[in-house]
Amino acid sequence: MALTIDKIILICLIFLGSNVLGVFNIDEKLFHAMLLALAIIPCTYYSRIWKQNKPFLFLFLFVIIFAVYRLYTDRGEGTRASMLAILGAPILFSAFPDYLKYNRIKNVSFWRFVMTIVLLGYILETSLAIYERLIGYNVFGWRGDIVFSEEEMGEIFYRCTSLYGHPLGNALIITIAMSFILISKLKPKIKFLLWGLGYISILCFNTRGSIVGNALFLTIYLIYTITINKKMNSSTKYSIILGAIVSAIMGYIAIFYYGWGGRLLEMGLFDDSSAQVRVDAWILFDYYDIESFLFPHSYIEADIIKSSLGLRHLENPWLGIILYNGLFFLITYVSLYFMFFKRLFKTYSLFDKIFVSGAFLLIASTCNTFDTDFFGLFYFILLSVLFIPNLYGNIVDKKYLI
């Protein structure tokens, strides 16, 4: 029964993004809260397993205790949504079976199912974005109520929204997947077909930071593969170089001939609108001492602080957490996650763990992500498990691997 619930939760999270839920007038926060409540069943069933993972146990207990404290002291709707974002990833992770039992048929079968669902979700998400760009309007709209169209916004500024809401949120999910695809042991032609599909969708989301960031990460990966990685044979390196060249050509054509990702060419990487908002948010510390943010503020207090400085949105998850939950919480929260990922990445190479973590943190830091929603962080944890070398070798058919 626990495995069946796991699968239902996973399918809902991957395929029922905020845009899809909006079409059916389903409240996203309520829907996610119901999934977390449902996850308590397998979480309890697997409690003996995750309790043995001390870094995760400390993280799990910390977020539970903090959430209870915050909900008791500030019962506003904003606090409930914020605590949902903090609780989501740990609770969902605890509801999945042991990822360290590589050879148990039952576990391997489950994680193979997870890999299949994640791959199908990736293909659907990227293909839908490309389809939206071709037809010139959003299939599901943005959270179901706002439909962007190329006719209304113009070819340069049109942005696809696919499954997961804001273009930046979509770009984060695809960037996470692209970074893991690059470090995987997939054959080069499969690797760059999937990576190229992801990059074209990034252009459709028209998110400037992700366009530049993913090109940068591809360059870093190629430099490492060609000059440093001694474990890869020459023929594989040549195939990777060829795949990267083909992907670069496709990206060049999409940008300069079809105008996809046009906001980057028109506005540059930094402008006076969204990018400036992220910089302006730091004026918090021009008017308030750091001591003012050591402890949590109620949502009413936080909104008063933002309003007094003319800040409608922070566009920065780190500042969001500091403002609402306090600096002490952020330091503890990050430290516990660091210990958790240190154990999770134990069998990754040094380059691989830095590469995927860097991709996630860079793109996640450009928008409101893990301070308002748990899906991006959960997705990163999920792929961190799937691409553990020993597990990955057991759940992916050998004919697709180098």
Steps between C-alpha positions, in 0.01 A plus 500: 500500500783742589657449158169571327456826693858598412427455133175697514673791674787498250268496199295788643808713567663440162195533274261723695696823511348828612389586146315172459338534844392853411308379196292279729465775764690294757681704765869410470585548869203293613586229248862484620387495863279201419793321334718560807224368725477193277879461517482450876386141439813383314711735714387305807547169321862584410579673831751232603699569182520880506558513875834328434603793281612737777554814287153460352345419838637824650374697196159335519456569871625858466251599228214327683574678829553836331180468296295417811651802679431736208145379449432544871641854518379626159187337359471710188448345157843615384669314787314179417618521139858574612507203737361277226801597287740408782331173594433368150835363386598319824158339547485379140855365514416303814205341317723319248674162555868456580714616208812330638370146444622485142448127453157448652263420215210687664705817552657487154156457345366803688790729408484381138135610504606838644760541224235422236256754643770768530613439140143513368438818699817658358403414143143626550614823670758585233284391205204701627719811528622456144145440379383817676776696329401364160128578537560831678289463816495308829310172508419509873566868561684622808330328795202455274381862498756702301572403140804651333492524122760598243244726333447693822859509632699497178746241373789626716321513836269201469563237771378142523370366831455126434405301816652671801393863516740792470761463220776528762353207693484293184855595411623390844349152463644454151841635606517249785424215259747629239785514752443139606467390137843647424678313782317173427651193333253518214633452149594839350230497229227439761655744747512789256162424348347538849721796593425675169127447553538663840698796368253573222222502763707743710501732199121461484469599866706806400680513835822688443696372800421138415594547134843635593541274802438174315733603217763570766446163669531321166832678441626404846395138442682487164819652641500250785422205272764586241787614721459350848286185491748215449243223545325568169648353182582709194217374279241594764658844536479554124133398503431744783674784315296422188178491700584834662573657161167382359318632809680835471403531134137422579503760778660759273237445229215518753631827646624691195274367224174436684534754782441250782645631825471851352483674840872432544592668170256787548555575870836344583565297812440797732227760457292750696205269560519149643877490544493841671234374743740232622767761565261749661393236752836535674407853614343319795840518666541870421209583731503210747784346700568131455388452860148589388485179298647247741155367594176445305260778409128449462374537146329824595828640641693381194252664263525827694880489466477436125238770449705757694785446253282485190570130441208306354702184440842389625578262208764345724433180699784562746369846596149359513601237754696755706211746504227254592685231697815668625874471445546240775249277323673544163845414639368187673286403200788529252743322733266202545436476127876515441553200727209319337635551148852418613377151582273479195788594265745266670565286190492791252829632367610841630435662162153347468380611843631856450359514147139400579491697828637809326240478222216469751618780731577743218159476331304457825652822635355706213135451597267421789541125518561303819373783722152480345477152344658162573486339156835631370691381808316167506574449129869564562504247787313248286750524213790494746374157603427375148850585375691339787751298292421154641124549495504662155686202356225269626194695387612604150529240225866431421443554127449872566823542698861553402 
